[in-house]
mmCIF file of C-alpha atoms in Angstrom:
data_model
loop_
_atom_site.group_PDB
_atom_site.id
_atom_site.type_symbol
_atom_site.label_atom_id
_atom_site.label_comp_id
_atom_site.label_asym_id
_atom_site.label_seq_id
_atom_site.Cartn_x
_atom_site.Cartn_y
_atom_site.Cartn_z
ATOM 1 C CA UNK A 1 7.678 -16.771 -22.267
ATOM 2 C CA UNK A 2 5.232 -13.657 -20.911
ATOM 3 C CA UNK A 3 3.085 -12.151 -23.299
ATOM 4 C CA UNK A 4 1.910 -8.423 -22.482
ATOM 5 C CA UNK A 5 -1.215 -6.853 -22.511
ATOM 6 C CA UNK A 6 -1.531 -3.474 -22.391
ATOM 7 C CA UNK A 7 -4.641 -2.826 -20.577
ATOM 8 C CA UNK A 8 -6.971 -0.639 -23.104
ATOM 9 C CA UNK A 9 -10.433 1.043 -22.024
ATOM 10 C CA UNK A 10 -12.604 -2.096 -22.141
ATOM 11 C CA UNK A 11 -10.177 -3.860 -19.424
ATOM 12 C CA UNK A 12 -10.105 -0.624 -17.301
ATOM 13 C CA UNK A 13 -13.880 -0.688 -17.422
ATOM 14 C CA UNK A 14 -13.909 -4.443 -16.609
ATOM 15 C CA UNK A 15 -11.426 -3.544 -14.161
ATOM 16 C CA UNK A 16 -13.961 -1.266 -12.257
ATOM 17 C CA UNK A 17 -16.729 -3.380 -12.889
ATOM 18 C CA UNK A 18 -15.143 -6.368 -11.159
ATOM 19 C CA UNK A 19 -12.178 -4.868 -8.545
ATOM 20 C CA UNK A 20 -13.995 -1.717 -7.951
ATOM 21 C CA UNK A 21 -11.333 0.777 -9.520
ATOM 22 C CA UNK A 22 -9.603 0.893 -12.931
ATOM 23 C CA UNK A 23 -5.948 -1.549 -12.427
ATOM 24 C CA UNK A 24 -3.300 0.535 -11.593
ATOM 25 C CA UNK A 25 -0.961 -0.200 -14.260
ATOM 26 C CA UNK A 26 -0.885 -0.012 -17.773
ATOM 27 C CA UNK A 27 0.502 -3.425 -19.222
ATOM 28 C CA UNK A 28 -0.154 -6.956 -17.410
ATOM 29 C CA UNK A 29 1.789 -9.916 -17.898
ATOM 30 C CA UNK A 30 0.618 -13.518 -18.802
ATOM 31 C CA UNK A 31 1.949 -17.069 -19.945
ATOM 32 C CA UNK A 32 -0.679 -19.068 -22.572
ATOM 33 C CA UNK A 33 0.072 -22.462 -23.782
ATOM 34 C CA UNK A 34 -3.454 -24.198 -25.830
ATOM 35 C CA UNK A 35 -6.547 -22.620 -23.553
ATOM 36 C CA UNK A 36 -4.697 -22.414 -20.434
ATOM 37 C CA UNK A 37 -3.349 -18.830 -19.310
ATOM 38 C CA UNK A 38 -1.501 -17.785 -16.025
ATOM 39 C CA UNK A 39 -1.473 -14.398 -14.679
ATOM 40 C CA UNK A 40 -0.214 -12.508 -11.902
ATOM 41 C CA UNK A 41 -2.020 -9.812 -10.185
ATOM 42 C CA UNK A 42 -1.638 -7.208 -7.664
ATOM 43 C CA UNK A 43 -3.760 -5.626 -5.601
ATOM 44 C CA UNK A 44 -4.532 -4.174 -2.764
ATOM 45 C CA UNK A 45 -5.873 -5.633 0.141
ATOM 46 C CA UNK A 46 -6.249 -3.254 3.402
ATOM 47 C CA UNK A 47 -2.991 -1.227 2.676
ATOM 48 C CA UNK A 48 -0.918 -3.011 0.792
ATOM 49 C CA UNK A 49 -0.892 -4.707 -2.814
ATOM 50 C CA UNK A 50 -1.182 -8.722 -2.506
ATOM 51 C CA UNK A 51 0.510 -10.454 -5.495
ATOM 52 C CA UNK A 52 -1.693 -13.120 -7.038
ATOM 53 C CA UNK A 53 -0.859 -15.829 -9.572
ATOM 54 C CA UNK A 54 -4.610 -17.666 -11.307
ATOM 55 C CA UNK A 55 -4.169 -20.350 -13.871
ATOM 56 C CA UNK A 56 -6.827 -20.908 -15.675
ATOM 57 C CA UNK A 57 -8.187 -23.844 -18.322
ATOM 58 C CA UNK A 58 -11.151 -23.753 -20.798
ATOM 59 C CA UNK A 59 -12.329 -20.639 -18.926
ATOM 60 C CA UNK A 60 -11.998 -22.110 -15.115
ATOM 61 C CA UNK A 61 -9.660 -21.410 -12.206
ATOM 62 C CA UNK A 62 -7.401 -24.709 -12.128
ATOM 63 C CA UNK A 63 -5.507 -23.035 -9.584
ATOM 64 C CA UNK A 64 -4.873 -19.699 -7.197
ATOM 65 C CA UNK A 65 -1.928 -18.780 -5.319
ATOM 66 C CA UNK A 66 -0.602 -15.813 -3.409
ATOM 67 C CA UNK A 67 2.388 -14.980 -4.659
ATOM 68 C CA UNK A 68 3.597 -11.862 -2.739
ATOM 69 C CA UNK A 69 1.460 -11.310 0.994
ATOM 70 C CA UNK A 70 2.342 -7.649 2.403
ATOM 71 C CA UNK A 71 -0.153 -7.308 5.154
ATOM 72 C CA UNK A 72 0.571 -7.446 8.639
ATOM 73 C CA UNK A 73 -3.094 -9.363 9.031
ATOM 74 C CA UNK A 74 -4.871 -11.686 6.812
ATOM 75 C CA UNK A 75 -2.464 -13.884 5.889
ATOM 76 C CA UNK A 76 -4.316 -16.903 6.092
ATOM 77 C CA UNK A 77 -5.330 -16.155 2.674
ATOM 78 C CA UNK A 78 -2.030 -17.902 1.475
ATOM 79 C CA UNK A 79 -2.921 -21.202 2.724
ATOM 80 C CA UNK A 80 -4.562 -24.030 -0.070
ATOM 81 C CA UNK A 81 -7.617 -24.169 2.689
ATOM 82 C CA UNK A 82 -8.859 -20.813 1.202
ATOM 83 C CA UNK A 83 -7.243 -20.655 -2.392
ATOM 84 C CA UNK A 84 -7.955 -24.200 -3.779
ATOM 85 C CA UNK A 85 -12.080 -22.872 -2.840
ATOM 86 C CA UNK A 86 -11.622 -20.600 -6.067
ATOM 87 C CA UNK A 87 -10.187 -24.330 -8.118
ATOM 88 C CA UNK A 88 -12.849 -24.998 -10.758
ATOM 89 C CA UNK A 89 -15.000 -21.893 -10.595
ATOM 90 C CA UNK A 90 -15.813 -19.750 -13.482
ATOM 91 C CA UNK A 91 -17.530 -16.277 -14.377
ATOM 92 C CA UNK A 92 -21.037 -16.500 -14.786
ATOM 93 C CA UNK A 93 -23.347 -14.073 -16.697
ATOM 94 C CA UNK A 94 -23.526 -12.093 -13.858
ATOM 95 C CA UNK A 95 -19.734 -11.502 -13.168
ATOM 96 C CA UNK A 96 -20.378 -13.170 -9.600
ATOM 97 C CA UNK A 97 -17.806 -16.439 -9.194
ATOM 98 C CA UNK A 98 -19.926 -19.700 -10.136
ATOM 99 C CA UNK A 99 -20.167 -20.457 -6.382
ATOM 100 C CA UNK A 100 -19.526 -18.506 -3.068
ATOM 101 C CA UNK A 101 -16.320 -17.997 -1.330
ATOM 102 C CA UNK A 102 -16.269 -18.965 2.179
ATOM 103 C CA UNK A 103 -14.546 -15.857 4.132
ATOM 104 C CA UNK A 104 -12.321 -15.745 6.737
ATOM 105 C CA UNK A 105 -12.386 -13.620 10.278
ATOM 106 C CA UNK A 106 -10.412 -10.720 10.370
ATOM 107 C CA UNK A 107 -9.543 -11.190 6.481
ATOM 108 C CA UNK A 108 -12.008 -9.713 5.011
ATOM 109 C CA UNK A 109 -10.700 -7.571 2.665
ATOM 110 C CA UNK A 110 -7.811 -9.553 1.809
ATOM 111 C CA UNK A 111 -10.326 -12.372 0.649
ATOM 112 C CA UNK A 112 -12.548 -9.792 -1.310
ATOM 113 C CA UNK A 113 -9.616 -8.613 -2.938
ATOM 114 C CA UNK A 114 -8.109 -12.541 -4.013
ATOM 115 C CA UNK A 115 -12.181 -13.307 -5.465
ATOM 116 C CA UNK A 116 -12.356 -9.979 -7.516
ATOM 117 C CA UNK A 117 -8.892 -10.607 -8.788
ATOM 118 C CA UNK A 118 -10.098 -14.388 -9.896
ATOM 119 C CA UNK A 119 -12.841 -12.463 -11.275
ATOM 120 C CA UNK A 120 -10.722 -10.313 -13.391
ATOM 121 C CA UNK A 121 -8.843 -12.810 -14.255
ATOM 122 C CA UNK A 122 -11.371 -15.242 -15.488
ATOM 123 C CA UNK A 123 -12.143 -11.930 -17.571
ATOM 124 C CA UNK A 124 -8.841 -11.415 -19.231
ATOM 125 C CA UNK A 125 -8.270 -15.211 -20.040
ATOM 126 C CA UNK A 126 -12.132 -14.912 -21.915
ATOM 127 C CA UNK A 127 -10.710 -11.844 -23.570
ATOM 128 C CA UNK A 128 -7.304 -13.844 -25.075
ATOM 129 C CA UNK A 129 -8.237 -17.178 -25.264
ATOM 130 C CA UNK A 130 -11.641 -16.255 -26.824
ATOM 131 C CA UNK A 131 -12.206 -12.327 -27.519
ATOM 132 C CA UNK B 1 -16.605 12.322 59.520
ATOM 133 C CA UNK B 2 -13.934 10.786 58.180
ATOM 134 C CA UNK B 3 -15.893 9.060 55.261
ATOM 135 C CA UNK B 4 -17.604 12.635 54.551
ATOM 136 C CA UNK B 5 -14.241 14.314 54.146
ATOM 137 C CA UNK B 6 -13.086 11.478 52.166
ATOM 138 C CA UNK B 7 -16.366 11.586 50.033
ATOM 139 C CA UNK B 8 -16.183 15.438 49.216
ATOM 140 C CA UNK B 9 -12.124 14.780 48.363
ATOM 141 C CA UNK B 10 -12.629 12.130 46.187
ATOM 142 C CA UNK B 11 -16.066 14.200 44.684
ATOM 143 C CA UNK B 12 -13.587 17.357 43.880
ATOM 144 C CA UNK B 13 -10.826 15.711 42.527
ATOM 145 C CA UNK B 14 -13.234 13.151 40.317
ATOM 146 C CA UNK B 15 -14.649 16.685 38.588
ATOM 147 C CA UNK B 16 -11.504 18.305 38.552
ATOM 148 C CA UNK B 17 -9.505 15.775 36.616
ATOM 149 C CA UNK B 18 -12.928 15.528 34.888
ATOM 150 C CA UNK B 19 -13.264 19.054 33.584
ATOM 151 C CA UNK B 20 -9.314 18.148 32.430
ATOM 152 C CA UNK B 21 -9.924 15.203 30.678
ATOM 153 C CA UNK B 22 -13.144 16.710 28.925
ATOM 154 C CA UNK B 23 -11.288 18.242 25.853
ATOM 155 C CA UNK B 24 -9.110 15.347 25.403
ATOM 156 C CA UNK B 25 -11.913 12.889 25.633
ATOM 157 C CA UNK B 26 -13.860 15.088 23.045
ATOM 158 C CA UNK B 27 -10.411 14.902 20.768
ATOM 159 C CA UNK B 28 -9.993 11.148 21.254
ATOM 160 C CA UNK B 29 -13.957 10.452 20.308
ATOM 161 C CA UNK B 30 -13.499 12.543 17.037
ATOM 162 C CA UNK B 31 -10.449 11.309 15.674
ATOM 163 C CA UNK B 32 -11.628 7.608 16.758
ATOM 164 C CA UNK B 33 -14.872 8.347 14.744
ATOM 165 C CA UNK B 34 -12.749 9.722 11.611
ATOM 166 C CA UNK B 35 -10.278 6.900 11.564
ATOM 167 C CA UNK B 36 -13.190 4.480 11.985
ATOM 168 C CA UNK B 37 -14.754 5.951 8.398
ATOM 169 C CA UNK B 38 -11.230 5.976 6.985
ATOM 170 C CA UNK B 39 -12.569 4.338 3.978
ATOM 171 C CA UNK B 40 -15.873 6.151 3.254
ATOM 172 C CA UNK B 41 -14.485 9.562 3.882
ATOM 173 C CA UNK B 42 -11.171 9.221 2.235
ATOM 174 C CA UNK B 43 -8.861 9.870 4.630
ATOM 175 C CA UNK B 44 -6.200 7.748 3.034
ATOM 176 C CA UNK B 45 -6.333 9.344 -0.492
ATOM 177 C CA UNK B 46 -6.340 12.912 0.564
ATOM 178 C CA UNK B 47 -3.193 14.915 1.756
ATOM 179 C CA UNK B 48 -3.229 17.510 4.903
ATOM 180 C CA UNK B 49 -2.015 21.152 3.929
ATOM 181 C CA UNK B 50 1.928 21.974 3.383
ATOM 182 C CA UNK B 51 2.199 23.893 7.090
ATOM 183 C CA UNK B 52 0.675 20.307 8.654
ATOM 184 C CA UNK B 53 3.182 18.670 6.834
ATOM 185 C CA UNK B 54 6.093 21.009 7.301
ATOM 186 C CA UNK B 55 5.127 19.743 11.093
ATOM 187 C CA UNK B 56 6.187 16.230 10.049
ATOM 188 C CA UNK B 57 9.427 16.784 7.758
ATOM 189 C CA UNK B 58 10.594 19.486 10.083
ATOM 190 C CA UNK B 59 14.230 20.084 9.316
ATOM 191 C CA UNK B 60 14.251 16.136 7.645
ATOM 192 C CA UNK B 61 16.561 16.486 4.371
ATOM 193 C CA UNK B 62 15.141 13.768 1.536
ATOM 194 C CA UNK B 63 17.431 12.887 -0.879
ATOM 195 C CA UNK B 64 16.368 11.988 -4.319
ATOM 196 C CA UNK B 65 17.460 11.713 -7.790
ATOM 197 C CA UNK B 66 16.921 14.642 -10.013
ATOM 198 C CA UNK B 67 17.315 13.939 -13.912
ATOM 199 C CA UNK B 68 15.535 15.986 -16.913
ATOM 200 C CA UNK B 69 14.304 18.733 -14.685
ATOM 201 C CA UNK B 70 12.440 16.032 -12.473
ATOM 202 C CA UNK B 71 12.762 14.756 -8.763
ATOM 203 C CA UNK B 72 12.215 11.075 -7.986
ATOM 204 C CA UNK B 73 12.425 10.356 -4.220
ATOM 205 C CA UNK B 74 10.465 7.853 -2.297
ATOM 206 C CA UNK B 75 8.637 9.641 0.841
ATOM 207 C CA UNK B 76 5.680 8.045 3.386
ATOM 208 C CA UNK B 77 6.160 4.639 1.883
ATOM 209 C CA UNK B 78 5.278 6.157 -1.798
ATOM 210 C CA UNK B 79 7.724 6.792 -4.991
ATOM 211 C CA UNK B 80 6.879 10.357 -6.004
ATOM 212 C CA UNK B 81 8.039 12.012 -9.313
ATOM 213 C CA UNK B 82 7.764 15.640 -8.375
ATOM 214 C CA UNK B 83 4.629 16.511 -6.344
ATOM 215 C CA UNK B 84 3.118 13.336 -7.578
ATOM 216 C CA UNK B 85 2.741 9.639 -5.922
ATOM 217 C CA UNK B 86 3.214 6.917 -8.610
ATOM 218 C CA UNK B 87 3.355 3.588 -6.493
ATOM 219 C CA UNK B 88 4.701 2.187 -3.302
ATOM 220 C CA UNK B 89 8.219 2.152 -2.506
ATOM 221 C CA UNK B 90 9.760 2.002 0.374
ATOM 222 C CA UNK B 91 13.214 2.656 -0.038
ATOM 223 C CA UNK B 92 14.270 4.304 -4.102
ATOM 224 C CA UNK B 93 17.412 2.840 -4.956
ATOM 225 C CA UNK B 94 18.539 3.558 -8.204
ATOM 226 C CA UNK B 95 17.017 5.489 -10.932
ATOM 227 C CA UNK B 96 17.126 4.469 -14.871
ATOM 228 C CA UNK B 97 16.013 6.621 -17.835
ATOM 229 C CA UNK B 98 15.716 4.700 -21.146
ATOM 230 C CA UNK B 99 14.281 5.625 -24.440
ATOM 231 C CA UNK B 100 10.871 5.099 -24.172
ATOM 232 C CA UNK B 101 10.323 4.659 -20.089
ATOM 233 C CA UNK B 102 11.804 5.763 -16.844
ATOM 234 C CA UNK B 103 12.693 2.718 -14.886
ATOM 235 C CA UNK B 104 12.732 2.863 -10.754
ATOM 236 C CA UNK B 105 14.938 0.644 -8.762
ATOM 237 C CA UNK B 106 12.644 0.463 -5.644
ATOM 238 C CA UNK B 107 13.031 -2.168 -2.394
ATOM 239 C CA UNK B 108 14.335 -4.284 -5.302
ATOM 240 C CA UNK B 109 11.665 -4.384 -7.320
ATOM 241 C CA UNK B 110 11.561 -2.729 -11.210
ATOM 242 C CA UNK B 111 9.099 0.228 -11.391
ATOM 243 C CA UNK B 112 8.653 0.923 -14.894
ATOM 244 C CA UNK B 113 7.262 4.110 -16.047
ATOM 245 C CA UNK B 114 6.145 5.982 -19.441
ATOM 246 C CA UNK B 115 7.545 9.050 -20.289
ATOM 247 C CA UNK B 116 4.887 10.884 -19.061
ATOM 248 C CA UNK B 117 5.430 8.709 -15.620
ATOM 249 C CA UNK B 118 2.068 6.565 -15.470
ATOM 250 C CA UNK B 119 2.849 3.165 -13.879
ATOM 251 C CA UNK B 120 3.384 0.797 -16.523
ATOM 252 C CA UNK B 121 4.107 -1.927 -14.401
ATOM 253 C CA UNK B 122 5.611 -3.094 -11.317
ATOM 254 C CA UNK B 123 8.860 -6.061 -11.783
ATOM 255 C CA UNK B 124 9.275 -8.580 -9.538
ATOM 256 C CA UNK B 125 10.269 -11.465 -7.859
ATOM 257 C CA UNK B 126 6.926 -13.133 -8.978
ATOM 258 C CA UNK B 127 7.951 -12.421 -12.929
ATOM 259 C CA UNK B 128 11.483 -13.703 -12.205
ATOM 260 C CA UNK B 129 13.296 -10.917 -10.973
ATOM 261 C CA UNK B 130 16.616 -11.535 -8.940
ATOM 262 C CA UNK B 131 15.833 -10.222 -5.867
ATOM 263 C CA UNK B 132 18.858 -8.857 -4.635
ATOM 264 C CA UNK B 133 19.377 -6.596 -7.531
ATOM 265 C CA UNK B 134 21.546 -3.334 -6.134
ATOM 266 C CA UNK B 135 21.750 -0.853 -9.329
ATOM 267 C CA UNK B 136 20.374 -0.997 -13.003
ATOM 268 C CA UNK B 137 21.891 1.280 -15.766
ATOM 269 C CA UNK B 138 20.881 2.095 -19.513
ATOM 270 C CA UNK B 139 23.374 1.918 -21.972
ATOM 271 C CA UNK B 140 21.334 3.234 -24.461
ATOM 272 C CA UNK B 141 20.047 0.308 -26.220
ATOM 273 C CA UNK B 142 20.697 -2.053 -22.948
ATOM 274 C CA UNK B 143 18.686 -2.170 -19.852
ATOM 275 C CA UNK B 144 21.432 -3.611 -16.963
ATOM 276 C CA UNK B 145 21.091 -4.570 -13.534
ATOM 277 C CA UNK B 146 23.117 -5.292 -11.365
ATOM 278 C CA UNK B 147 23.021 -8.391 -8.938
ATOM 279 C CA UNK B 148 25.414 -10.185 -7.077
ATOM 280 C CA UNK B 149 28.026 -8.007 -8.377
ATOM 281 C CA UNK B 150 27.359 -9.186 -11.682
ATOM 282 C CA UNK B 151 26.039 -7.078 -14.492
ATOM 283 C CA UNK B 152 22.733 -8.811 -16.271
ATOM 284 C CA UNK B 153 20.981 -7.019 -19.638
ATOM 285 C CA UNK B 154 17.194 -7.426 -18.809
ATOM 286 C CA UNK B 155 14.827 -7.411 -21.634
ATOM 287 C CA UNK B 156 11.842 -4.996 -20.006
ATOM 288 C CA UNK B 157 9.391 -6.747 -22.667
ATOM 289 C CA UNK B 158 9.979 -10.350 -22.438
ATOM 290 C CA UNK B 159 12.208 -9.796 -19.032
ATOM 291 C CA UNK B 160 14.565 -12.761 -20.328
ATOM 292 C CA UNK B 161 17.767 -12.085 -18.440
ATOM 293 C CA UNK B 162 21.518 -13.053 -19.856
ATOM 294 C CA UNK B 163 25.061 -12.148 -18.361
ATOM 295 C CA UNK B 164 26.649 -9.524 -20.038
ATOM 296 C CA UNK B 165 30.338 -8.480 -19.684
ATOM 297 C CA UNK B 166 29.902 -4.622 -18.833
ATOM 298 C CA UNK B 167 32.496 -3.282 -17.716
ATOM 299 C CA UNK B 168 32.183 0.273 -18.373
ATOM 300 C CA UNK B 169 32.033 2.745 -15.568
ATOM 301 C CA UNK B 170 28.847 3.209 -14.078
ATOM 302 C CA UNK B 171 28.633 7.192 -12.242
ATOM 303 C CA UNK B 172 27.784 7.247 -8.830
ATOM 304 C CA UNK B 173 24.063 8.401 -8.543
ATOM 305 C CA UNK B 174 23.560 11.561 -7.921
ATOM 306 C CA UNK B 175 21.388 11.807 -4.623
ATOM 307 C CA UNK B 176 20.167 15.508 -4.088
ATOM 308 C CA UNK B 177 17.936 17.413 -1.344
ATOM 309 C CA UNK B 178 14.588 17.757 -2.569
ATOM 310 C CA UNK B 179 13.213 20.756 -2.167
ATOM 311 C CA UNK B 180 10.997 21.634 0.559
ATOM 312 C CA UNK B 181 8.146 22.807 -2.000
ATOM 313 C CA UNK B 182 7.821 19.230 -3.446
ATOM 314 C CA UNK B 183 7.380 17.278 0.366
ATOM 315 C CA UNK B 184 4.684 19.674 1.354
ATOM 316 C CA UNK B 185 2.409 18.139 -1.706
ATOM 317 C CA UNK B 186 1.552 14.599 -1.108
ATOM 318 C CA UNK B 187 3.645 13.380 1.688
ATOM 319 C CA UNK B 188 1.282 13.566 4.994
ATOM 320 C CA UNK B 189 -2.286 11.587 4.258
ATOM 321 C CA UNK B 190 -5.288 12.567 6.381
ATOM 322 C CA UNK B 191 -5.344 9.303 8.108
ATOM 323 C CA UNK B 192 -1.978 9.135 9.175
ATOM 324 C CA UNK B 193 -2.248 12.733 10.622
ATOM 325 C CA UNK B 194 -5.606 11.940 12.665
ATOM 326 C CA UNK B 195 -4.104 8.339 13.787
ATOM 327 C CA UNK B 196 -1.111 10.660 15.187
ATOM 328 C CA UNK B 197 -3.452 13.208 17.064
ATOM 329 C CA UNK B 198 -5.286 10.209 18.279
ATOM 330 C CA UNK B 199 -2.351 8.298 19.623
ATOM 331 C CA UNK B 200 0.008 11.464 20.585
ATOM 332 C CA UNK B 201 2.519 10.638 18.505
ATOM 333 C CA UNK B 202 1.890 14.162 16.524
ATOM 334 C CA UNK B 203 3.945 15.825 18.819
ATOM 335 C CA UNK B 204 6.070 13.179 19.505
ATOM 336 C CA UNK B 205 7.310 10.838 22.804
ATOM 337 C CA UNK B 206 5.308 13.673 25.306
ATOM 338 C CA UNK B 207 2.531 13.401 23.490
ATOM 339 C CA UNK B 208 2.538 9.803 23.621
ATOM 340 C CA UNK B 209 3.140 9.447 27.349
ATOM 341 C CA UNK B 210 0.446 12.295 27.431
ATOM 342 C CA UNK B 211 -1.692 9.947 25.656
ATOM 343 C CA UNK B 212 -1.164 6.947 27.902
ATOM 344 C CA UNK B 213 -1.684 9.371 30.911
ATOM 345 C CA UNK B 214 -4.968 10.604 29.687
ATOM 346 C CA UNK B 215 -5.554 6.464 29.704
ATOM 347 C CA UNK B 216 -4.717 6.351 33.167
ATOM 348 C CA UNK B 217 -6.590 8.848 34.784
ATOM 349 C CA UNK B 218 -9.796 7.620 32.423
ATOM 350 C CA UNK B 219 -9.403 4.332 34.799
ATOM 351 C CA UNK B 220 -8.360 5.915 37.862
ATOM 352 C CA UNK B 221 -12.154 7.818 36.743
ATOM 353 C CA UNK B 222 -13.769 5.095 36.519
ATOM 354 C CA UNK B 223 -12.357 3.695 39.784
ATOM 355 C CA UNK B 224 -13.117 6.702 41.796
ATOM 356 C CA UNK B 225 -16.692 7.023 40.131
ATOM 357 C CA UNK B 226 -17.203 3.592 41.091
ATOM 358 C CA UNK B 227 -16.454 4.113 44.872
ATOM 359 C CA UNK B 228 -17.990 7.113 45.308
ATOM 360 C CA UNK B 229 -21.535 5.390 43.995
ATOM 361 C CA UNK B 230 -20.395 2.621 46.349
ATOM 362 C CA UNK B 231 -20.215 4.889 49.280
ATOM 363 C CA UNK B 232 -22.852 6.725 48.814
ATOM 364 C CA UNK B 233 -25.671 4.499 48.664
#
């Protein structure tokens, strides 16, 4: 079933730190079973918001998929040739992604906006699974 | 002779259209250089002034759905309570107050709003949402959509879904003009405005074949330019 989180200072401050802006809603919704948590993410790429769904185990993506793709460009984003790049990284110290995404041409923004939402979410799973 | 006469021709009519094009040229670079700093200038978070945007809605009537002294209409791709943009939404649909949040039924997605209408969150498809959901209601202690004809009570916490035999009679909403006051706020974004002057569109299907005429005699400019320099060397 989806837990909730209603997203309190110290996520909105994570949330600028990491997406560049505080999230644009108030409560978030999840799924947990043991260590492993699932979440689903919007935001916005060029114009419009991009859905994003990260599972993540014992603090690393296992997996990253675009749920909901709005943008008239950019789409390549969807395909596992760019998402399963983001399978097995985690946050380090520095809240940079343990290795480097490789971009894609006219994409740009879309793929900034899929690696700061692994970011975040690599930041909420650390915050439930171990706060 | 002849080439002479066709020279000075060709010279006047090349600084003629020239002088013409001038302003528009000036207009085009401006705009091109504004839209092209969208980002870093803000263009797409700031609104143009109410008699810019009366330009836009001209005599347009938008309908919305007024309920405890409040107007929710969707306008410019936005759902706006009021004066105020809360999210996207293309198309408002339905409109659901509940106890404790206001609940938008926009492009069939679940907007779901506190009292004081900050986005809680947006419902979805990707949280299993039916997507062809046509109406929701409040019964008081029930949240109810309705899809497929059928009537479903959706828990707006754990959004677990179960059939539900409503039949009770479900008013027609009540879709009102929204006062001219309320467009003018936040309905016309500085980008969108500039993009129009740049591509003609501003003032409509003239101003857009204006636009691609301007584009025409640029080339024809550059054609004539060309020869002349050709001829004259």
């Amino acid at each position: 079933m989806a837990q909730n989180l209603w997203l309190k200072e110290p996520h909105q401050q994570a949330a600028k730190k990491l997406l560049g802006h505080s999230y644009r809603s108030l409560r978030l919704r999840y799924w947990i079973a043991g260590d492993r948590t699932a979440w689903v993410l919007d935001e916005i790429g060029k114009e419009e918001p991009i859905t994003i769904g990260v599972v993540i185990a014992n603090n690393k993506i296992q997996d990253v998929k675009i749920l909901s793709y709005r943008e008239s460009r950019g789409g390549e984003v969807r395909h596992p040739f760019f998402t399963s790049q983001f399978n097995g990284l985690f946050l380090r110290s520095n809240d940079r992604l343990s290795e480097r995404i490789n971009g894609i041409s006219g994409a740009t923004l879309s793929v900034r906006a899929v690696s700061n939402v692994s970011r975040f979410a690599l930041f909420l799973h650390k915050q439930i699974v171990s706060p | 002779m002849a080439l002479t006469r066709q020279l000075t021709f060709s010279q006047k009519l090349h600084r003629r259209v020239g002088v013409t094009l001038a302003l528009f040229l000036c207009l085009l670079a401006m705009t091109g250089i504004a839209l092209n700093h969208s980002d870093e200038i803000g263009l797409d978070e700031n609104y143009v002034p109410g008699w810019i945007a009366r330009l836009y809605l001209g005599s347009t009537e938008v309908l919305g759905i007024q309920s405890s002294n409040h107007f929710f209409y969707s306008l410019g791709g936005n759902l706006l309570v009021d004066r105020t943009t809360i999210s996207r939404c293309t198309r408002l649909q339905d409109w659901a107050s509940l106890d404790d949040q206001e609940v938008a039924l926009c492009d069939g997605e679940l907007i779901l709003l506190s009292p004081g209408f900050e986005l809680i969150e947006r419902v979805d498809g990707a949280l299993g949402l039916p997507s062809n959901i046509t109406e929701i209601h409040s019964t008081g202690p029930e949240f109810l959509v309705l899809a497929d004809s059928q009537w479903l009570s959706l828990d707006l916490v754990s959004l677990k879904l179960s059939r539900v035999a409503f039949d009770g009679h479900v008013s027609e909403t009540d879709w009102r003009p929204v006062p001219m006051d309320y467009l003018l706020g936040e309905s016309v974004t500085w980008q969108q405005f500039i993009l129009d002057v740049h591509s003609g569109v501003v003032i409509g299907l003239p101003g857009k074949l204006f636009t691609d005429l301007v584009a025409i005699l640029l080339v024809l400019m550059v054609m004539s330019g060309l020869w002349m320099w050709h001829k004259t060397r």
